[in-house]
Each structure stands twice: as structure tokens, then as C-alpha cells.
């Protein structure tokens, strides 16, 4: 079956621009996570959705970052006024129920480059 | 502040031998630990996990050991195979759904 997909795979933008990154989780998965992986680092937790609601957004670095999941399936990570330090691979993961021992299935990521 | 650390950025092992990947953590509130494997241009793939109430979990060629007093986690792969060559991340959970990842160890298994 289809895994987690993320679009675009690569995004190049200029400093100050707005970007949207999309995640399509595995069908039926209620839990969805966003992570950011900077060069040479491991994935860093950003936000966790259970259904349509953001159950934990404590990892979002500042108010330029926002994520939505309006119908409990597809999620969009939105970054306003991008900065060069936002350059990273943004990973999305989903799990079946959000029980924290559920396996998280990761997408291939979106590589964001801010010039 | 890096709460989960993998101090070896790379490791090379001969095919058939044991690979040992190490991970140290600082937060005593972590209660669940995982290992992920990552190939280039793909997302991490879950490999094996262990609850903090256990000290060992085994799945085929993969065994994870947890030493809570030392705040140390290790992954043993035996025998190692060329297809095991990848980057391995350890991760730890605190609260219900917050996971902290290490910086990864790149394993190369030499045929």
C-alpha cells in the first residue's frame, strides 16, 4: 500500500518568502507528526496531530511556523517570512492511533533551501 | 541541548561480524527508546524498540540493550550484512508523543 508521501520533494525559496509543505499520511492513520532535520542532526520534533487537532505544538520554533490538518488526513506545514536558518529537511510521519508505542512511518521528506 | 547523543558518526564492520551502535541520553524521564534506520533520500524506518522497564529486546539479528543506570542504549546487529549499511538513529520518548533523536551513526558493512 501507499506510504507517507510529501510534496514537494525539494523547495528553493528566497529569504522572506512564504512556503507550504504538504504531507499525505497513510490512509486511516489518525496521528501525524512533523519533524525538522538540519544538516548533521537527527530529526527534531515540531508538532503532533491527533485527528484534526494539534495535540502538541511545543516543538514549533517560533510563530512563523504553523501547521494545519483540517480534515484529519493531509497536513500542511506553513512557514512565513522564511530565514536562511529554516533550511533543512522537513519530515512527516504518521501512526495508526497515536499511542506512543505505535510505529511511526516516515515520508521521504521535503528539502527546503532558503537563499 | 542534545538530550540524545550518538558519539560515533560512523562505523565500519566486516560482513558477518557484529555491529554495535551506541547511544547515550541525559533525560531520566525518557521511558521508551527506539532505533531507526535511514537510507539516502528516504525517511527513517523503524527497526526495534525497548521500554524502560526492560533491559533487552531482540528481533532476529537485531538486539537492543538498555542500561538505565548508565543512561546508555546500544543496538547489536549480528551477523552484519551489506544491506544493513545505512544511517542509524536512536530516539527516546518523553511525555506522550515527544521523541528526541540522536545525530545518527553511519554504518558501512564491508562485503
Coordinates of N, CA and C in Angstrom, one line a residue:
Chain A
X1 N 0.8 -1.2 0.0 CA 0.0 0.0 0.0 C 0.8 1.2 0.0
X2 N 0.2 2.4 -0.2 CA 0.9 3.6 -0.3 C 1.4 4.0 1.1
X3 N 2.7 4.6 1.1 CA 3.2 5.0 2.3 C 2.9 6.5 2.5
X4 N 3.7 7.1 3.4 CA 3.6 8.6 3.6 C 4.2 9.3 2.5
X5 N 3.5 10.2 1.9 CA 4.1 11.0 0.8 C 4.2 12.5 1.2
X6 N 5.2 13.1 0.7 CA 5.4 14.6 1.0 C 5.7 15.3 -0.4
X7 N 5.1 16.5 -0.5 CA 5.4 17.3 -1.6 C 5.6 18.7 -1.2
X8 N 6.5 19.5 -2.0 CA 7.4 18.9 -3.0 C 8.5 18.2 -2.4
X9 N 9.3 17.5 -3.1 CA 10.5 16.8 -2.6 C 11.6 17.8 -2.3
X10 N 11.6 18.9 -3.1 CA 12.6 19.9 -3.0 C 11.9 21.3 -3.1
X11 N 12.3 22.2 -2.3 CA 11.8 23.6 -2.4 C 12.9 24.6 -2.2
X12 N 13.1 25.4 -3.2 CA 14.1 26.5 -3.1 C 13.3 27.8 -3.0
X13 N 13.6 28.6 -2.0 CA 12.9 29.9 -1.9 C 13.8 31.0 -1.5
X14 N 13.4 32.2 -1.6 CA 14.2 33.3 -1.1 C 13.8 33.8 0.3
X15 N 14.8 34.3 1.0 CA 14.6 34.8 2.3 C 13.4 35.7 2.3
X16 N 12.5 35.6 3.3 CA 11.4 36.4 3.4 C 10.1 35.9 2.8
X17 N 10.2 34.9 2.0 CA 9.1 34.3 1.3 C 8.3 33.4 2.2
X18 N 7.1 33.0 1.7 CA 6.2 32.1 2.4 C 6.2 30.8 1.7
X19 N 6.3 29.7 2.5 CA 6.3 28.3 1.8 C 5.2 27.4 2.5
X20 N 4.7 26.5 1.8 CA 3.9 25.5 2.3 C 4.4 24.1 1.9
X21 N 4.5 23.2 2.9 CA 4.9 21.9 2.7 C 3.8 20.9 3.0
X22 N 3.6 19.9 2.1 CA 2.4 19.1 2.3 C 2.8 17.7 2.7
X23 N 1.9 17.1 3.5 CA 2.1 15.7 3.9 C 0.8 14.9 3.7
X24 N 0.9 13.8 3.0 CA -0.2 12.8 2.9 C 0.1 11.6 3.7
X25 N -0.5 11.4 4.8 CA -0.2 10.3 5.7 C -0.8 9.0 5.1
X26 N -0.5 7.9 5.7 CA -1.0 6.6 5.4 C -2.5 6.7 5.7
X27 N -3.3 6.1 4.7 CA -4.8 6.2 4.9 C -5.2 5.5 6.2
X28 N -6.1 6.3 7.0 CA -6.6 5.7 8.2 C -5.7 6.0 9.4
X29 N -4.5 6.6 9.2 CA -3.7 6.9 10.4 C -4.2 8.2 11.0
X30 N -4.5 8.2 12.3 CA -5.0 9.3 13.0 C -3.9 10.3 13.5
X31 N -2.8 9.7 13.8 CA -1.7 10.5 14.3 C -0.7 11.0 13.2
X32 N -0.3 12.2 13.3 CA 0.6 12.8 12.3 C 1.6 13.7 13.0
X33 N 2.9 13.5 12.6 CA 4.0 14.3 13.3 C 4.8 15.0 12.2
X34 N 5.3 16.2 12.5 CA 6.2 16.9 11.7 C 7.5 17.0 12.5
X35 N 8.6 16.8 11.7 CA 10.0 16.9 12.3 C 10.8 17.8 11.3
X36 N 11.9 18.3 11.9 CA 12.8 19.1 11.0 C 14.2 18.5 11.3
X37 N 14.9 18.2 10.2 CA 16.2 17.6 10.3 C 17.2 18.6 9.6
X38 N 18.0 19.2 10.4 CA 19.1 20.1 9.9 C 20.3 19.2 9.6
X39 N 21.2 19.8 8.8 CA 22.4 19.1 8.3 C 23.2 18.6 9.5
X40 N 23.5 17.3 9.5 CA 24.3 16.7 10.5 C 23.6 16.4 11.8
X41 N 22.3 16.6 11.9 CA 21.5 16.4 13.1 C 20.5 15.4 12.9
X42 N 19.9 14.9 14.0 CA 18.8 14.0 13.9 C 17.5 14.8 13.7
X43 N 16.4 14.1 13.4 CA 15.1 14.7 13.4 C 14.7 15.4 14.7
X44 N 14.1 16.6 14.6 CA 13.7 17.4 15.7 C 12.2 17.6 15.7
X45 N 11.6 17.2 16.8 CA 10.1 17.2 16.9 C 9.6 18.7 16.7
X46 N 8.6 18.8 15.9 CA 7.9 20.1 15.7 C 6.5 20.1 16.3
X47 N 5.7 19.2 15.8 CA 4.3 19.2 16.1 C 3.7 17.9 15.9
X48 N 2.6 17.6 16.8 CA 1.9 16.3 16.7 C 0.4 16.6 16.6
X49 N -0.2 15.9 15.6 CA -1.7 16.0 15.5 C -2.3 14.7 15.9
X50 N -3.4 14.7 16.5 CA -4.2 13.6 16.7 C -5.6 14.0 16.1
X51 N -5.9 13.3 15.0 CA -7.0 13.8 14.2 C -6.8 15.2 13.6
X52 N -7.8 16.0 13.8 CA -7.6 17.4 13.2 C -6.9 18.4 14.1
X53 N -6.8 18.0 15.4 CA -6.2 19.0 16.3 C -4.8 18.8 16.6
X54 N -4.1 19.9 16.8 CA -2.7 19.8 17.2 C -2.6 19.5 18.7
X55 N -2.3 18.3 19.0 CA -2.2 17.9 20.4 C -1.0 18.4 21.1
X56 N 0.1 18.6 20.4 CA 1.3 19.2 21.0 C 2.1 19.9 19.9
X57 N 2.1 21.2 20.1 CA 2.9 22.1 19.1 C 4.1 22.7 19.8
X58 N 4.6 22.1 20.9 CA 5.6 22.7 21.6 C 7.0 22.8 20.9
X59 N 7.1 22.0 19.9 CA 8.4 22.0 19.1 C 8.5 23.0 18.0
X60 N 7.4 23.7 17.7 CA 7.5 24.8 16.7 C 8.4 25.9 17.2
X61 N 9.4 26.2 16.4 CA 10.5 27.1 16.9 C 10.0 28.6 17.2
X62 N 9.0 29.0 16.5 CA 8.5 30.4 16.7 C 7.2 30.6 15.9
X63 N 6.6 31.8 16.0 CA 5.3 31.9 15.4 C 5.3 32.1 13.9
X64 N 6.5 32.0 13.3 CA 6.5 31.9 11.8 C 6.1 30.6 11.3
X65 N 6.1 29.6 12.2 CA 5.8 28.2 11.8 C 4.3 27.9 12.2
X66 N 3.6 27.3 11.3 CA 2.2 26.9 11.6 C 1.9 25.7 10.8
X67 N 1.0 24.8 11.4 CA 0.6 23.6 10.7 C -0.8 23.4 10.9
X68 N -1.5 22.8 9.9 CA -2.9 22.5 9.9 C -3.1 21.1 9.4
X69 N -4.3 20.6 9.8 CA -4.7 19.3 9.3 C -6.3 19.3 9.4
X70 N -6.9 20.1 8.5 CA -8.3 20.4 8.6 C -9.3 19.2 8.6
X71 N -8.9 18.2 7.9 CA -9.9 17.1 7.7 C -9.3 15.8 8.4
X72 N -8.3 15.9 9.1 CA -7.7 14.8 9.8 C -6.9 13.9 9.0
X73 N -6.6 14.3 7.8 CA -5.8 13.5 6.9 C -4.5 14.3 6.4
X74 N -4.6 14.9 5.3 CA -3.5 15.7 4.8 C -3.1 16.8 5.8
X75 N -1.8 17.1 5.9 CA -1.4 18.2 6.7 C -0.5 19.1 5.9
X76 N -0.5 20.4 6.3 CA 0.3 21.4 5.6 C 1.1 22.1 6.7
X77 N 2.4 22.2 6.5 CA 3.3 23.0 7.4 C 3.6 24.3 6.6
X78 N 3.3 25.4 7.3 CA 3.4 26.7 6.7 C 4.5 27.5 7.4
X79 N 5.4 28.1 6.6 CA 6.5 28.9 7.2 C 6.4 30.3 6.6
X80 N 6.2 31.3 7.4 CA 6.2 32.6 6.9 C 7.5 33.3 7.1
X81 N 7.8 34.3 6.2 CA 9.0 35.1 6.3 C 10.2 34.2 6.5
X82 N 10.4 33.3 5.6 CA 11.5 32.3 5.7 C 12.8 33.0 6.0
X83 N 13.7 32.3 6.7 CA 15.0 32.7 7.0 C 16.0 31.6 6.6
X84 N 17.2 32.0 6.4 CA 18.2 31.0 5.9 C 18.3 29.8 6.9
X85 N 18.2 30.1 8.2 CA 18.3 29.1 9.2 C 17.1 28.1 9.1
X86 N 16.1 28.3 8.3 CA 15.0 27.4 8.2 C 15.4 26.3 7.2
X87 N 16.5 26.4 6.5 CA 16.9 25.4 5.5 C 17.1 24.1 6.3
X88 N 16.5 23.1 5.8 CA 16.5 21.7 6.4 C 15.7 20.8 5.6
X89 N 15.7 19.5 6.0 CA 14.7 18.5 5.5 C 13.6 18.4 6.5
X90 N 12.4 18.6 6.0 CA 11.2 18.6 6.9 C 10.5 17.2 6.6
X91 N 10.4 16.4 7.7 CA 9.9 15.1 7.7 C 8.5 15.0 8.3
X92 N 7.7 14.2 7.7 CA 6.4 14.0 8.2 C 6.3 12.5 8.5
X93 N 5.6 12.1 9.6 CA 5.4 10.7 10.0 C 3.9 10.5 10.4
X94 N 3.4 9.3 10.2 CA 2.1 9.0 10.7 C 2.1 7.7 11.4
X95 N 1.1 7.6 12.3 CA 1.0 6.3 13.0 C -0.5 6.0 13.2
X96 N -0.9 4.8 13.4 CA -2.3 4.4 13.3 C -3.2 5.0 14.3
X97 N -2.7 5.1 15.5 CA -3.7 5.6 16.5 C -3.1 6.7 17.4
X98 N -1.8 6.9 17.4 CA -1.2 7.9 18.2 C -0.8 7.4 19.6
X99 N -1.1 6.1 19.8 CA -0.5 5.5 21.0 C 1.0 5.6 20.9
X100 N 1.7 6.1 21.9 CA 3.1 6.5 21.6 C 4.0 5.3 21.3
X101 N 3.5 4.1 21.5 CA 4.4 2.9 21.1 C 4.0 2.5 19.7
X102 N 3.0 3.1 19.1 CA 2.7 2.8 17.7 C 3.9 3.1 16.8
X103 N 4.1 2.3 15.8 CA 5.2 2.6 14.9 C 4.9 3.9 14.1
X104 N 5.9 4.8 14.0 CA 5.7 5.9 13.1 C 6.3 5.6 11.8
X105 N 5.6 5.9 10.7 CA 6.0 5.7 9.4 C 6.4 7.1 8.8
X106 N 7.6 7.2 8.3 CA 8.1 8.5 7.8 C 8.0 8.6 6.3
X107 N 7.7 9.8 5.9 CA 7.8 10.1 4.5 C 9.3 10.4 4.1
X108 N 9.5 10.6 2.8 CA 10.9 10.9 2.3 C 11.4 12.3 2.7
X109 N 10.5 13.2 3.1 CA 10.9 14.5 3.4 C 10.8 15.5 2.3
X110 N 10.8 16.8 2.7 CA 10.9 17.9 1.8 C 12.2 18.6 2.1
X111 N 13.1 18.8 1.2 CA 14.3 19.5 1.4 C 14.0 21.0 1.1
X112 N 14.0 21.8 2.1 CA 13.8 23.3 1.9 C 15.1 24.0 2.0
X113 N 15.4 24.8 0.9 CA 16.6 25.7 0.9 C 16.1 27.1 0.8
X114 N 16.6 27.9 1.7 CA 16.2 29.3 1.8 C 17.5 30.1 1.4
X115 N 17.4 30.8 0.3 CA 18.6 31.5 -0.2 C 18.7 32.9 0.3
Chain B
X1 N 20.2 22.0 23.6 CA 20.8 20.9 24.4 C 20.4 19.6 23.9
X2 N 21.5 18.8 23.5 CA 21.2 17.5 22.9 C 21.0 16.5 24.0
X3 N 19.7 16.0 24.1 CA 19.4 15.0 25.1 C 19.7 13.6 24.8
X4 N 19.8 13.4 23.5 CA 20.2 12.0 23.0 C 21.4 12.2 22.1
X5 N 22.4 11.4 22.5 CA 23.7 11.6 21.8 C 24.2 10.3 21.2
X6 N 24.7 10.4 19.9 CA 25.4 9.3 19.3 C 26.8 9.8 19.0
X7 N 27.7 9.4 19.7 CA 29.1 10.0 19.7 C 29.9 9.5 18.5
X8 N 29.5 8.4 17.9 CA 30.2 7.9 16.8 C 29.5 8.2 15.5
X9 N 30.0 9.1 14.7 CA 29.3 9.5 13.5 C 29.4 8.4 12.4
X10 N 30.4 7.5 12.5 CA 30.5 6.4 11.5 C 31.1 5.2 12.1
X11 N 30.8 4.0 11.5 CA 31.3 2.7 11.9 C 31.4 1.8 10.7
X12 N 32.5 1.1 10.6 CA 32.7 0.2 9.5 C 32.9 -1.2 10.1
X13 N 32.2 -2.2 9.5 CA 32.3 -3.6 10.1 C 32.4 -4.5 8.9
X14 N 33.1 -5.6 9.0 CA 33.1 -6.7 8.0 C 31.8 -7.5 8.0
X15 N 31.4 -7.9 6.9 CA 30.2 -8.7 6.7 C 30.4 -9.9 7.6
X16 N 29.3 -10.3 8.3 CA 29.3 -11.5 9.2 C 29.7 -11.2 10.6
X17 N 30.3 -10.0 10.8 CA 30.7 -9.7 12.2 C 29.6 -8.9 12.9
X18 N 29.8 -8.6 14.1 CA 28.8 -7.9 14.9 C 29.0 -6.4 14.7
X19 N 27.9 -5.7 14.6 CA 27.9 -4.2 14.6 C 27.3 -3.8 15.9
X20 N 28.0 -2.9 16.6 CA 27.5 -2.3 17.9 C 27.4 -0.8 17.7
X21 N 26.1 -0.3 17.8 CA 25.9 1.1 17.7 C 25.5 1.6 19.1
X22 N 26.0 2.7 19.5 CA 25.8 3.2 20.9 C 25.1 4.5 20.9
X23 N 24.4 4.7 22.0 CA 23.6 5.9 22.2 C 23.5 6.3 23.7
X24 N 23.7 7.5 24.0 CA 23.7 8.0 25.4 C 22.6 9.0 25.6
X25 N 21.9 9.1 26.7 CA 20.9 10.1 26.9 C 21.1 10.7 28.3
X26 N 20.5 11.9 28.4 CA 20.6 12.6 29.7 C 19.3 12.7 30.5
X27 N 18.2 12.6 29.8 CA 16.9 12.8 30.5 C 16.4 11.6 31.1
X28 N 16.3 11.5 32.5 CA 15.9 10.3 33.2 C 14.4 10.1 33.0
X29 N 13.7 11.0 32.4 CA 12.2 10.9 32.2 C 11.9 10.1 30.9
X30 N 12.9 9.9 30.1 CA 12.6 9.0 28.9 C 12.2 7.7 29.3
X31 N 11.1 7.2 28.7 CA 10.5 5.9 29.1 C 10.4 4.9 28.0
X32 N 10.8 5.3 26.8 CA 10.7 4.4 25.6 C 11.7 4.8 24.6
X33 N 12.4 3.8 24.1 CA 13.6 4.0 23.2 C 13.4 3.3 21.9
X34 N 13.9 3.9 20.8 CA 13.7 3.2 19.5 C 15.0 3.4 18.7
X35 N 15.1 2.5 17.8 CA 16.2 2.7 16.7 C 15.5 2.7 15.4
X36 N 16.0 3.7 14.6 CA 15.5 3.8 13.2 C 16.7 3.6 12.3
X37 N 16.4 3.2 11.1 CA 17.4 3.0 10.0 C 17.0 4.0 8.9
X38 N 18.0 4.6 8.3 CA 17.7 5.5 7.2 C 18.6 5.4 6.0
X39 N 18.0 5.1 4.8 CA 18.7 5.1 3.6 C 18.7 6.5 3.0
X40 N 19.6 6.9 2.1 CA 19.6 8.2 1.5 C 18.3 8.4 0.7
X41 N 17.9 9.7 0.8 CA 16.7 10.1 0.1 C 15.4 9.4 0.6
X42 N 15.4 8.7 1.7 CA 14.2 8.1 2.2 C 14.1 8.6 3.7
X43 N 12.8 8.4 4.2 CA 12.6 8.8 5.6 C 13.1 7.6 6.5
X44 N 13.3 7.9 7.8 CA 13.7 6.8 8.7 C 12.7 5.7 8.8
X45 N 13.2 4.5 8.9 CA 12.3 3.3 9.1 C 12.5 2.7 10.4
X46 N 11.4 2.4 11.1 CA 11.5 1.9 12.5 C 12.2 0.5 12.4
X47 N 13.1 0.3 13.4 CA 13.8 -1.0 13.4 C 13.4 -1.8 14.7
X48 N 13.6 -1.3 15.8 CA 13.3 -2.0 17.1 C 13.2 -1.0 18.2
X49 N 12.5 -1.4 19.2 CA 12.2 -0.5 20.4 C 12.4 -1.3 21.7
X50 N 12.4 -0.5 22.8 CA 12.5 -1.1 24.1 C 11.9 -0.1 25.1
X51 N 11.1 -0.7 26.0 CA 10.5 0.1 27.1 C 11.5 0.2 28.2
X52 N 11.4 1.3 29.0 CA 12.4 1.5 30.1 C 12.3 0.5 31.2
X53 N 11.2 -0.4 31.2 CA 11.1 -1.4 32.2 C 11.9 -2.7 31.8
X54 N 12.4 -2.7 30.6 CA 13.2 -3.8 30.2 C 14.7 -3.5 30.0
X55 N 15.5 -4.5 29.9 CA 16.9 -4.2 29.6 C 17.4 -4.8 28.3
X56 N 16.5 -5.5 27.7 CA 16.9 -6.2 26.4 C 15.7 -6.5 25.6
X57 N 15.8 -6.3 24.3 CA 14.7 -6.7 23.4 C 15.4 -7.2 22.1
X58 N 14.9 -8.3 21.6 CA 15.6 -9.0 20.5 C 14.6 -9.2 19.4
X59 N 15.0 -9.0 18.1 CA 14.2 -9.2 17.0 C 15.1 -9.7 15.8
X60 N 15.2 -11.0 15.7 CA 16.0 -11.5 14.6 C 17.5 -11.2 14.9
X61 N 18.1 -10.6 13.9 CA 19.5 -10.2 14.0 C 19.8 -9.0 14.9
X62 N 18.7 -8.3 15.3 CA 18.8 -7.1 16.0 C 18.5 -7.2 17.5
X63 N 19.3 -6.7 18.3 CA 19.1 -6.7 19.8 C 19.4 -5.3 20.3
X64 N 18.5 -4.8 21.1 CA 18.7 -3.5 21.8 C 18.9 -3.8 23.2
X65 N 19.9 -3.2 23.8 CA 20.2 -3.2 25.2 C 20.0 -1.9 25.9
X66 N 19.4 -1.9 27.0 CA 19.2 -0.6 27.8 C 19.8 -0.7 29.2
X67 N 20.7 0.2 29.5 CA 21.3 0.3 30.8 C 20.9 1.6 31.4
X68 N 19.8 1.6 32.2 CA 19.2 2.9 32.7 C 20.2 3.6 33.7
X69 N 20.9 2.8 34.5 CA 21.8 3.5 35.4 C 22.9 4.3 34.7
X70 N 23.3 3.8 33.6 CA 24.3 4.5 32.8 C 23.7 5.4 31.8
X71 N 22.4 5.4 31.6 CA 21.7 6.1 30.6 C 22.3 5.8 29.2
X72 N 22.4 4.6 28.9 CA 23.1 4.1 27.7 C 22.2 3.1 27.0
X73 N 22.2 3.2 25.7 CA 21.4 2.3 24.8 C 22.3 1.8 23.7
X74 N 22.2 0.5 23.4 CA 23.0 0.0 22.3 C 22.2 -0.9 21.4
X75 N 22.6 -0.9 20.1 CA 22.0 -1.8 19.1 C 23.0 -2.7 18.6
X76 N 22.8 -4.0 18.7 CA 23.7 -5.0 18.2 C 23.0 -5.7 17.0
X77 N 23.8 -5.8 15.9 CA 23.4 -6.4 14.7 C 24.4 -7.6 14.4
X78 N 23.8 -8.8 14.4 CA 24.7 -9.9 14.2 C 23.9 -11.0 13.5
X79 N 24.4 -11.6 12.4 CA 25.6 -11.1 11.7 C 25.3 -9.9 10.8
X80 N 26.2 -9.0 10.6 CA 26.0 -7.8 9.8 C 26.0 -8.2 8.3
X81 N 25.2 -7.5 7.6 CA 25.1 -7.8 6.2 C 25.2 -6.5 5.4
X82 N 25.7 -6.6 4.1 CA 25.9 -5.3 3.4 C 24.6 -4.5 3.3
X83 N 23.5 -5.1 3.3 CA 22.2 -4.4 3.2 C 21.9 -3.6 4.5
X84 N 22.7 -3.8 5.5 CA 22.5 -3.1 6.8 C 23.2 -1.7 6.7
X85 N 24.0 -1.5 5.7 CA 24.6 -0.2 5.5 C 23.6 0.9 5.4
X86 N 23.6 1.8 6.3 CA 22.6 2.9 6.4 C 23.0 3.8 7.6
X87 N 22.3 4.9 7.7 CA 22.4 5.7 8.9 C 21.4 5.2 10.0
X88 N 21.9 5.0 11.2 CA 21.0 4.5 12.3 C 20.9 5.7 13.3
X89 N 19.6 5.9 13.7 CA 19.3 6.9 14.7 C 18.7 6.2 15.9
X90 N 19.1 6.6 17.0 CA 18.4 6.2 18.2 C 17.4 7.4 18.6
X91 N 16.3 7.1 19.3 CA 15.4 8.1 19.6 C 14.8 7.7 21.0
X92 N 14.3 8.7 21.7 CA 13.8 8.4 23.1 C 12.5 9.3 23.2
X93 N 11.6 8.7 24.0 CA 10.3 9.4 24.2 C 10.2 10.0 25.6
X94 N 9.7 11.2 25.7 CA 9.3 11.8 26.9 C 7.9 12.4 26.7
X95 N 7.1 12.5 27.7 CA 5.7 12.8 27.6 C 5.0 11.8 26.6
X96 N 3.9 12.1 26.1 CA 3.1 11.1 25.4 C 3.7 10.9 24.0
X97 N 4.0 12.0 23.3 CA 4.3 11.8 21.9 C 5.5 12.7 21.5
X98 N 6.4 13.0 22.4 CA 7.6 13.8 22.1 C 8.8 12.9 22.0
X99 N 9.4 12.9 20.8 CA 10.5 12.0 20.6 C 11.7 12.8 20.3
X100 N 12.8 12.4 20.9 CA 14.1 13.1 20.7 C 15.1 12.1 20.0
X101 N 15.7 12.6 18.9 CA 16.6 11.8 18.1 C 18.0 12.1 18.4
X102 N 18.9 11.1 18.2 CA 20.3 11.4 18.2 C 20.7 11.9 16.8
X103 N 22.0 12.1 16.6 CA 22.5 12.7 15.4 C 22.8 11.6 14.3
X104 N 22.7 10.4 14.7 CA 22.9 9.3 13.7 C 24.3 8.8 13.7
X105 N 24.4 7.5 13.3 CA 25.7 6.8 13.1 C 25.6 6.1 11.7
X106 N 26.5 6.4 10.8 CA 26.5 5.8 9.5 C 27.3 4.5 9.6
X107 N 26.6 3.4 9.3 CA 27.2 2.1 9.4 C 27.5 1.6 7.9
X108 N 28.7 1.2 7.7 CA 29.1 0.6 6.5 C 29.5 -0.9 6.8
X109 N 28.8 -1.8 6.1 CA 29.2 -3.2 6.2 C 29.9 -3.6 5.0
X110 N 31.2 -4.0 5.2 CA 32.1 -4.3 4.0 C 31.9 -5.8 3.6
X111 N 31.6 -6.0 2.4 CA 31.5 -7.4 1.9 C 32.8 -8.2 2.0

